[in-house]
Short mmCIF file of C-alpha atoms in Angstrom, two decimals:
data_model
loop_
_atom_site.label_atom_id
_atom_site.label_comp_id
_atom_site.label_asym_id
_atom_site.label_seq_id
_atom_site.Cartn_x
_atom_site.Cartn_y
_atom_site.Cartn_z
CA UNK A 7 -27.55 -52.31 -44.62
CA UNK A 8 -25.41 -49.50 -43.20
CA UNK A 9 -26.53 -47.16 -40.42
CA UNK A 10 -26.47 -44.26 -42.91
CA UNK A 11 -28.65 -46.21 -45.33
CA UNK A 12 -31.16 -47.02 -42.59
CA UNK A 13 -31.22 -43.41 -41.39
CA UNK A 14 -31.81 -42.22 -44.96
CA UNK A 15 -34.67 -44.69 -45.41
CA UNK A 16 -36.21 -43.58 -42.12
CA UNK A 17 -35.98 -39.93 -43.20
CA UNK A 18 -37.56 -40.77 -46.54
CA UNK A 19 -40.41 -42.52 -44.78
CA UNK A 20 -40.99 -39.41 -42.67
CA UNK A 21 -41.00 -37.23 -45.79
CA UNK A 22 -43.50 -39.55 -47.48
CA UNK A 23 -45.79 -39.43 -44.44
CA UNK A 24 -45.52 -35.64 -44.25
CA UNK A 25 -46.18 -35.29 -48.01
CA UNK A 26 -49.25 -37.51 -47.65
CA UNK A 27 -50.49 -35.24 -44.87
CA UNK A 28 -50.24 -32.31 -47.31
CA UNK A 29 -46.73 -31.00 -46.54
CA UNK A 30 -45.53 -29.79 -49.95
CA UNK A 31 -42.02 -28.99 -48.65
CA UNK A 32 -41.55 -32.61 -47.61
CA UNK A 33 -42.42 -33.68 -51.15
CA UNK A 34 -39.97 -31.11 -52.51
CA UNK A 35 -37.25 -32.74 -50.40
CA UNK A 36 -38.12 -36.15 -51.86
CA UNK A 37 -37.88 -34.71 -55.38
CA UNK A 38 -34.52 -33.12 -54.56
CA UNK A 39 -33.22 -36.47 -53.32
CA UNK A 40 -34.40 -38.34 -56.41
CA UNK A 41 -33.96 -35.70 -59.12
CA UNK A 42 -30.57 -37.03 -60.28
CA UNK A 43 -31.38 -40.78 -60.15
CA UNK A 44 -34.66 -40.29 -62.01
CA UNK A 45 -33.21 -37.87 -64.56
CA UNK A 46 -30.19 -40.10 -65.20
CA UNK A 47 -32.45 -43.13 -65.73
CA UNK A 48 -34.64 -41.16 -68.15
CA UNK A 49 -31.58 -39.87 -70.01
CA UNK A 50 -30.01 -43.34 -70.27
CA UNK A 51 -33.28 -44.81 -71.52
CA UNK A 52 -34.35 -42.02 -73.89
CA UNK A 53 -30.98 -40.61 -74.95
CA UNK A 54 -32.17 -37.03 -75.18
CA UNK A 55 -31.77 -34.41 -72.38
CA UNK A 56 -34.96 -32.48 -73.20
CA UNK A 57 -37.08 -35.62 -73.35
CA UNK A 58 -35.35 -36.95 -70.23
CA UNK A 59 -36.34 -33.78 -68.37
CA UNK A 60 -39.93 -34.15 -69.51
CA UNK A 61 -40.02 -37.80 -68.54
CA UNK A 62 -38.44 -37.13 -65.14
CA UNK A 63 -40.98 -34.38 -64.44
CA UNK A 64 -43.85 -36.66 -65.47
CA UNK A 65 -42.41 -39.35 -63.18
CA UNK A 66 -42.58 -37.00 -60.17
CA UNK A 67 -46.17 -36.01 -61.06
CA UNK A 68 -47.06 -39.72 -61.01
CA UNK A 69 -45.12 -40.26 -57.78
CA UNK A 70 -47.10 -37.47 -56.07
CA UNK A 71 -50.44 -38.70 -57.36
CA UNK A 72 -49.75 -42.32 -56.38
CA UNK A 73 -47.97 -41.61 -53.10
CA UNK A 74 -50.92 -43.01 -51.13
CA UNK A 75 -50.42 -46.39 -52.88
CA UNK A 76 -46.76 -46.66 -51.79
CA UNK A 77 -46.15 -49.65 -49.56
CA UNK A 78 -43.62 -48.62 -46.85
CA UNK A 79 -42.33 -52.19 -46.59
CA UNK A 80 -40.76 -51.71 -50.07
CA UNK A 81 -37.71 -49.57 -50.76
CA UNK A 82 -38.85 -46.12 -51.80
CA UNK A 83 -36.03 -45.89 -54.36
CA UNK A 84 -37.21 -49.11 -56.07
CA UNK A 85 -40.78 -47.79 -56.16
CA UNK A 86 -39.73 -44.48 -57.72
CA UNK A 87 -37.38 -46.15 -60.23
CA UNK A 88 -40.15 -48.59 -61.22
CA UNK A 89 -42.47 -45.66 -62.02
CA UNK A 90 -39.69 -43.94 -63.98
CA UNK A 91 -38.79 -47.15 -65.86
CA UNK A 92 -42.37 -47.86 -66.90
CA UNK A 93 -42.84 -44.28 -68.02
CA UNK A 94 -39.67 -44.39 -70.15
CA UNK A 95 -40.68 -47.72 -71.73
CA UNK A 96 -44.12 -46.19 -72.51
CA UNK A 97 -42.43 -43.23 -74.17
CA UNK A 98 -40.17 -45.48 -76.22
CA UNK A 99 -43.19 -47.51 -77.30
CA UNK A 100 -45.03 -44.36 -78.37
CA UNK A 101 -41.90 -43.18 -80.16
CA UNK A 102 -41.79 -46.47 -82.08
CA UNK A 103 -45.44 -46.06 -83.00
CA UNK A 104 -44.75 -42.55 -84.25
CA UNK A 105 -41.80 -44.00 -86.21
CA UNK A 106 -39.38 -41.33 -85.02
CA UNK A 107 -35.87 -42.59 -85.63
CA UNK A 108 -33.08 -41.84 -83.17
CA UNK A 109 -31.24 -39.93 -85.88
CA UNK A 110 -34.09 -37.38 -85.97
CA UNK A 111 -33.56 -36.40 -82.35
CA UNK A 112 -31.59 -33.26 -81.48
CA UNK A 113 -27.88 -33.73 -80.63
CA UNK A 114 -26.95 -34.37 -77.01
CA UNK A 115 -25.78 -31.79 -74.57
CA UNK A 116 -25.52 -34.02 -71.51
CA UNK A 117 -24.79 -32.31 -68.23
CA UNK A 118 -21.92 -33.93 -66.42
CA UNK A 119 -21.10 -33.01 -62.82
CA UNK A 120 -20.20 -29.34 -62.55
CA UNK A 121 -17.43 -30.11 -60.07
CA UNK A 122 -14.88 -31.27 -62.68
CA UNK A 123 -12.80 -28.78 -64.69
CA UNK A 124 -14.08 -27.71 -68.16
CA UNK A 125 -11.49 -29.57 -70.24
CA UNK A 126 -12.03 -32.86 -68.47
CA UNK A 127 -15.75 -32.22 -68.62
CA UNK A 128 -15.58 -31.92 -72.42
CA UNK A 129 -13.77 -35.25 -72.67
CA UNK A 130 -16.26 -36.97 -70.33
CA UNK A 131 -19.12 -35.40 -72.24
CA UNK A 132 -17.80 -36.68 -75.56
CA UNK A 133 -17.17 -40.21 -74.31
CA UNK A 134 -20.52 -40.21 -72.56
CA UNK A 135 -22.35 -39.09 -75.69
CA UNK A 136 -20.75 -41.85 -77.72
CA UNK A 137 -21.51 -44.47 -75.09
CA UNK A 138 -25.11 -43.23 -75.02
CA UNK A 139 -25.29 -43.54 -78.83
CA UNK A 140 -24.33 -47.20 -78.44
CA UNK A 141 -26.84 -47.74 -75.61
CA UNK A 142 -29.56 -46.24 -77.80
CA UNK A 143 -28.94 -48.95 -80.36
CA UNK A 144 -29.87 -51.66 -77.85
CA UNK A 145 -33.52 -52.72 -77.68
CA UNK A 146 -35.24 -50.99 -74.69
CA UNK A 147 -35.89 -54.32 -72.94
CA UNK A 148 -32.12 -54.97 -72.96
CA UNK A 149 -31.20 -51.37 -72.10
CA UNK A 150 -33.33 -51.08 -68.95
CA UNK A 151 -31.77 -54.00 -66.99
CA UNK A 152 -28.31 -52.80 -68.00
CA UNK A 153 -28.98 -49.24 -66.78
CA UNK A 154 -30.53 -50.42 -63.50
CA UNK A 155 -27.63 -52.81 -62.92
CA UNK A 156 -24.74 -50.47 -63.69
CA UNK A 157 -25.99 -47.03 -62.71
CA UNK A 158 -28.06 -47.97 -59.68
CA UNK A 159 -26.17 -50.98 -58.37
CA UNK A 160 -29.42 -52.83 -57.85
CA UNK A 161 -29.44 -56.51 -57.02
CA UNK A 162 -30.94 -59.00 -59.50
CA UNK A 163 -33.99 -59.35 -57.22
CA UNK A 164 -34.57 -55.60 -57.13
CA UNK A 165 -34.28 -55.35 -60.93
CA UNK A 166 -36.77 -58.23 -61.27
CA UNK A 167 -39.17 -56.38 -58.96
CA UNK A 168 -38.89 -53.18 -60.99
CA UNK A 169 -39.05 -54.72 -64.46
CA UNK A 170 -41.35 -57.65 -63.71
CA UNK A 171 -38.85 -60.05 -65.31
CA UNK A 172 -38.08 -63.53 -64.01
CA UNK A 173 -34.58 -64.10 -62.65
CA UNK A 174 -33.53 -66.32 -65.56
CA UNK A 175 -34.93 -63.84 -68.13
CA UNK A 176 -33.04 -61.01 -66.43
CA UNK A 177 -29.74 -62.91 -66.48
CA UNK A 178 -30.21 -63.75 -70.16
CA UNK A 179 -31.02 -60.17 -71.06
CA UNK A 180 -28.10 -58.74 -69.10
CA UNK A 181 -25.72 -61.19 -70.75
CA UNK A 182 -27.04 -60.56 -74.27
CA UNK A 183 -27.10 -56.81 -73.70
CA UNK A 184 -23.43 -56.85 -72.63
CA UNK A 185 -22.39 -58.95 -75.63
CA UNK A 186 -24.36 -56.78 -78.05
CA UNK A 187 -22.94 -53.61 -76.55
CA UNK A 188 -19.41 -55.05 -76.73
CA UNK A 189 -19.97 -55.87 -80.36
CA UNK A 190 -21.26 -52.35 -81.08
CA UNK A 191 -18.33 -50.84 -79.22
CA UNK A 192 -15.82 -52.80 -81.29
CA UNK A 193 -17.36 -51.83 -84.60
CA UNK A 194 -18.51 -48.24 -83.90
CA UNK A 195 -16.42 -46.84 -81.04
CA UNK A 196 -13.24 -48.89 -80.54
CA UNK A 197 -11.54 -45.99 -78.73
CA UNK A 198 -14.01 -46.39 -75.85
CA UNK A 199 -12.51 -49.79 -75.08
CA UNK A 200 -10.18 -49.54 -72.07
CA UNK A 201 -6.57 -50.54 -72.70
CA UNK A 202 -5.98 -52.47 -69.51
CA UNK A 203 -8.70 -55.03 -69.03
CA UNK A 204 -7.18 -58.38 -68.19
CA UNK A 205 -8.87 -59.75 -65.09
CA UNK A 206 -7.19 -62.64 -63.44
CA UNK A 207 -8.94 -62.74 -60.07
CA UNK A 208 -12.51 -63.65 -59.25
CA UNK A 209 -14.55 -60.41 -59.03
CA UNK A 210 -16.50 -62.06 -56.23
CA UNK A 211 -14.03 -60.51 -53.77
CA UNK A 212 -14.84 -56.94 -54.84
CA UNK A 213 -18.48 -57.55 -55.60
CA UNK A 214 -19.44 -54.75 -53.23
CA UNK A 215 -17.60 -52.32 -55.48
CA UNK A 216 -19.43 -53.61 -58.56
CA UNK A 217 -22.71 -53.08 -56.77
CA UNK A 218 -21.90 -49.72 -55.23
CA UNK A 219 -24.74 -47.45 -56.32
CA UNK A 220 -23.75 -44.55 -58.53
CA UNK A 221 -27.06 -42.81 -58.87
CA UNK A 222 -28.84 -44.08 -55.79
CA UNK A 223 -30.97 -41.51 -53.96
CA UNK A 224 -28.77 -39.41 -51.71
CA UNK A 225 -31.09 -38.02 -49.07
CA UNK B 13 -16.13 -77.59 -69.12
CA UNK B 14 -17.83 -77.12 -72.51
CA UNK B 15 -18.18 -73.76 -74.29
CA UNK B 16 -21.95 -73.46 -73.59
CA UNK B 17 -21.39 -73.95 -69.90
CA UNK B 18 -18.40 -71.59 -69.95
CA UNK B 19 -20.45 -68.78 -71.50
CA UNK B 20 -23.20 -69.40 -68.96
CA UNK B 21 -20.66 -69.15 -66.13
CA UNK B 22 -19.12 -65.99 -67.64
CA UNK B 23 -22.49 -64.22 -67.41
CA UNK B 24 -22.48 -64.85 -63.66
CA UNK B 25 -18.73 -64.49 -63.12
CA UNK B 26 -18.70 -60.94 -64.46
CA UNK B 27 -20.88 -59.88 -61.49
CA UNK B 28 -18.90 -61.96 -59.04
CA UNK B 29 -21.57 -64.65 -58.96
CA UNK B 30 -19.39 -67.78 -59.11
CA UNK B 31 -17.42 -69.60 -56.42
CA UNK B 32 -13.61 -69.66 -56.49
CA UNK B 33 -13.73 -73.28 -57.64
CA UNK B 34 -16.01 -72.42 -60.57
CA UNK B 35 -13.84 -69.41 -61.36
CA UNK B 36 -10.74 -71.62 -61.60
CA UNK B 37 -12.54 -74.07 -63.90
CA UNK B 38 -13.70 -71.17 -66.08
CA UNK B 39 -10.19 -69.73 -66.27
CA UNK B 40 -8.81 -73.13 -67.22
CA UNK B 41 -11.32 -73.36 -70.08
CA UNK B 42 -10.63 -69.80 -71.24
CA UNK B 43 -6.92 -70.53 -71.47
CA UNK B 44 -7.62 -73.47 -73.73
CA UNK B 45 -10.44 -72.03 -75.88
CA UNK B 46 -9.73 -68.96 -78.02
CA UNK B 47 -13.40 -68.22 -78.81
CA UNK B 48 -14.38 -68.20 -75.14
CA UNK B 49 -11.30 -66.11 -74.27
CA UNK B 50 -12.50 -63.55 -76.82
CA UNK B 51 -16.04 -63.52 -75.37
CA UNK B 52 -14.68 -63.14 -71.84
CA UNK B 53 -12.49 -60.22 -72.93
CA UNK B 54 -15.45 -58.48 -74.59
CA UNK B 55 -17.60 -58.93 -71.49
CA UNK B 56 -14.89 -57.48 -69.27
CA UNK B 57 -14.36 -54.51 -71.55
CA UNK B 58 -18.02 -53.59 -71.65
CA UNK B 59 -18.32 -54.14 -67.90
CA UNK B 60 -15.47 -51.72 -67.23
CA UNK B 61 -16.86 -49.05 -69.59
CA UNK B 62 -20.28 -49.23 -67.98
CA UNK B 63 -18.91 -49.24 -64.44
CA UNK B 64 -17.00 -46.02 -65.09
CA UNK B 65 -19.77 -44.26 -67.06
CA UNK B 66 -20.83 -41.02 -65.35
CA UNK B 67 -24.20 -40.20 -63.83
CA UNK B 68 -25.88 -37.46 -65.84
CA UNK B 69 -27.26 -34.63 -63.73
CA UNK B 70 -30.41 -32.64 -64.43
CA UNK B 71 -30.36 -28.83 -64.89
CA UNK B 72 -29.71 -26.97 -61.58
CA UNK B 73 -33.29 -25.85 -60.86
CA UNK B 74 -34.93 -29.04 -62.11
CA UNK B 75 -35.90 -30.44 -58.68
CA UNK B 76 -37.72 -27.28 -57.62
CA UNK B 77 -39.58 -27.01 -60.95
CA UNK B 78 -40.50 -30.70 -60.96
CA UNK B 79 -41.83 -30.59 -57.38
CA UNK B 80 -43.90 -27.51 -58.15
CA UNK B 81 -45.26 -29.04 -61.37
CA UNK B 82 -46.25 -32.21 -59.49
CA UNK B 83 -48.05 -30.26 -56.75
CA UNK B 84 -49.84 -28.06 -59.34
CA UNK B 85 -50.87 -31.07 -61.45
CA UNK B 86 -52.25 -32.77 -58.37
CA UNK B 87 -54.17 -29.66 -57.37
CA UNK B 88 -55.68 -29.35 -60.87
CA UNK B 89 -56.68 -33.00 -60.75
CA UNK B 90 -58.30 -32.55 -57.33
CA UNK B 91 -60.13 -29.41 -58.46
CA UNK B 92 -61.50 -31.25 -61.47
CA UNK B 93 -62.57 -34.13 -59.27
CA UNK B 94 -64.11 -31.63 -56.84
CA UNK B 95 -66.05 -29.99 -59.67
CA UNK B 96 -67.45 -33.30 -60.86
CA UNK B 97 -68.37 -34.38 -57.32
CA UNK B 98 -69.99 -30.99 -56.67
CA UNK B 99 -72.06 -31.14 -59.85
CA UNK B 100 -73.24 -34.72 -59.35
CA UNK B 101 -73.84 -34.15 -55.61
CA UNK B 102 -75.78 -30.94 -56.15
CA UNK B 103 -77.98 -32.49 -58.85
CA UNK B 104 -78.74 -35.47 -56.63
CA UNK B 105 -79.50 -33.19 -53.69
CA UNK B 106 -81.78 -31.00 -55.83
CA UNK B 107 -83.60 -34.11 -57.10
CA UNK B 108 -83.99 -35.29 -53.50
CA UNK B 109 -85.35 -31.90 -52.51
CA UNK B 110 -87.74 -31.92 -55.45
CA UNK B 111 -88.93 -35.36 -54.35
CA UNK B 112 -89.42 -33.93 -50.84
CA UNK B 113 -91.49 -31.08 -52.28
CA UNK B 114 -93.67 -33.47 -54.28
CA UNK B 115 -94.09 -35.60 -51.19
CA UNK B 116 -95.05 -32.54 -49.13
CA UNK B 117 -97.49 -31.31 -51.78
CA UNK B 118 -99.22 -34.25 -53.47
CA UNK B 119 -101.27 -31.68 -55.42
CA UNK B 120 -98.00 -30.52 -57.03
CA UNK B 121 -99.12 -31.37 -60.60
CA UNK B 122 -102.45 -29.50 -60.18
CA UNK B 123 -100.75 -26.42 -58.75
CA UNK B 124 -97.99 -26.59 -61.37
CA UNK B 125 -100.39 -26.49 -64.29
CA UNK B 126 -102.79 -23.96 -62.72
CA UNK B 127 -102.70 -20.39 -64.19
CA UNK B 128 -99.43 -18.77 -63.03
CA UNK B 129 -98.37 -22.06 -61.48
CA UNK B 130 -95.49 -22.66 -63.87
CA UNK B 131 -93.82 -19.34 -62.99
CA UNK B 132 -94.25 -19.98 -59.29
CA UNK B 133 -92.80 -23.48 -59.53
CA UNK B 134 -89.97 -22.42 -61.78
CA UNK B 135 -88.95 -20.09 -58.98
CA UNK B 136 -89.26 -22.90 -56.44
CA UNK B 137 -87.15 -25.28 -58.55
CA UNK B 138 -84.49 -22.58 -59.04
CA UNK B 139 -84.36 -21.96 -55.29
CA UNK B 140 -84.01 -25.70 -54.73
CA UNK B 141 -81.06 -25.99 -57.15
CA UNK B 142 -79.35 -22.91 -55.78
CA UNK B 143 -79.82 -24.24 -52.25
CA UNK B 144 -78.39 -27.61 -53.26
CA UNK B 145 -75.41 -25.98 -54.94
CA UNK B 146 -74.76 -23.82 -51.88
CA UNK B 147 -74.92 -26.85 -49.61
CA UNK B 148 -72.61 -28.73 -51.98
CA UNK B 149 -70.10 -25.89 -51.96
CA UNK B 150 -70.16 -25.75 -48.18
CA UNK B 151 -69.52 -29.49 -47.99
CA UNK B 152 -66.66 -29.23 -50.50
CA UNK B 153 -65.08 -26.32 -48.62
CA UNK B 154 -65.26 -28.33 -45.43
CA UNK B 155 -63.68 -31.32 -47.19
CA UNK B 156 -60.93 -29.00 -48.47
CA UNK B 157 -60.21 -27.70 -44.97
CA UNK B 158 -60.38 -31.13 -43.43
CA UNK B 159 -58.57 -32.96 -46.22
CA UNK B 160 -56.14 -34.58 -43.83
CA UNK B 161 -59.05 -35.63 -41.64
CA UNK B 162 -60.50 -37.61 -44.57
CA UNK B 163 -57.91 -40.30 -44.03
CA UNK B 164 -58.16 -40.13 -40.27
CA UNK B 165 -60.56 -41.58 -37.71
CA UNK B 166 -62.81 -38.51 -37.79
CA UNK B 167 -63.89 -39.22 -41.37
CA UNK B 168 -67.02 -41.20 -40.48
CA UNK B 169 -67.97 -38.70 -37.78
CA UNK B 170 -67.85 -36.01 -40.46
CA UNK B 171 -69.96 -38.15 -42.80
CA UNK B 172 -72.52 -38.73 -40.04
CA UNK B 173 -72.69 -35.00 -39.30
CA UNK B 174 -73.16 -34.27 -43.00
CA UNK B 175 -75.95 -36.85 -43.23
CA UNK B 176 -77.68 -35.30 -40.20
CA UNK B 177 -77.34 -31.83 -41.73
CA UNK B 178 -78.79 -33.17 -44.98
CA UNK B 179 -81.79 -34.73 -43.21
CA UNK B 180 -82.36 -31.50 -41.26
CA UNK B 181 -82.19 -29.53 -44.48
CA UNK B 182 -84.71 -31.80 -46.21
CA UNK B 183 -87.04 -31.58 -43.18
CA UNK B 184 -86.84 -27.79 -43.39
CA UNK B 185 -87.70 -27.89 -47.10
CA UNK B 186 -90.60 -30.24 -46.36
CA UNK B 187 -91.96 -27.95 -43.65
CA UNK B 188 -91.43 -24.79 -45.72
CA UNK B 189 -93.38 -26.22 -48.62
CA UNK B 190 -96.03 -27.77 -46.40
CA UNK B 191 -96.68 -24.54 -44.48
CA UNK B 192 -98.43 -22.52 -47.24
CA UNK B 193 -100.73 -25.50 -47.90
CA UNK B 194 -101.84 -25.51 -44.23
CA UNK B 195 -102.47 -21.80 -44.36
CA UNK B 196 -104.58 -22.27 -47.50
CA UNK B 197 -106.52 -25.02 -45.79
CA UNK B 198 -106.99 -22.84 -42.73
CA UNK B 199 -108.30 -19.94 -44.82
CA UNK B 200 -110.66 -22.24 -46.70
CA UNK B 201 -112.12 -23.71 -43.52
#
């Protein structure tokens, strides 16, 4: 792990200790660091910004109430993402029980980074919304490993720890999820398919890039 | 390499999980098998789309609101817990005090049912409950102030001090109830 990563983990540990001792500002810093990763996970799992906000908020309530059960030998990010994942799966289960179809949900208004210019933002937003519509068609138990793998750059072991899946089950689900998503993309959103995609070299060489975290905590 | 094995390898190869030797074998198979070439292409396409998908950000003031909501929810939960502890603790303390009174005045039943006895004892019981509640509140306030101490090494010292205070309190109740009886005895003799 890099020096920056270690320093960030050390700082997180200090914030956790301070929050446990009753320092509310330290907890606020933890929330600031994890607001985007947790919100993005909730949005990718639930597909609706308003529900994602609710779920992310509920996740932080649970994090604060269970902070004393956090084991410092584990990565704090994995612990937080596990709480968020379980909460999202619970919500999806309840949604299924209530028989609310995805079509009944309000249309998306996803917030993409405010640093890009408005025109580009509109294009990203449109593509993102259509990708999310495809993700929503995957069963939740296929969607979660895919989201944790691609948006958080987590290793197979870390995803297993968060989801409670065995390594072989995770590999199977990831593979099936990719194939199903590819199939959906071809039939429902062929314009999302990139034009240049012939890979002739082993991606092993640039594995680090594949695993570079996009939404990892950035304290 | 057969198609089943090739698909199995593809699942790993897409994340860079195969050796160069395995990669070459897979590529050789893909060049010969159209179905596997198609699967490999689909996997690569979806991999690229997902790798370039953006991270969705929450509304600007979300972090502050979420942190505040978490702290508030925790406080509400603690207050509720405090209320329940206070109620149960006070009732137990009042029962203990009542037991002390009965112990101090074995003629409790006779006095209670004597003319005017009920009113007098109602007052005593009310005082006992109010006393217990007051003591409970004091303990809870102390716990609130020393919340961080609860997890520290001073916790058991605090518990011991509380227990001592409780015993002293009960002894006082015992003596206070016992005293009028002695006076009555003294007047009678």
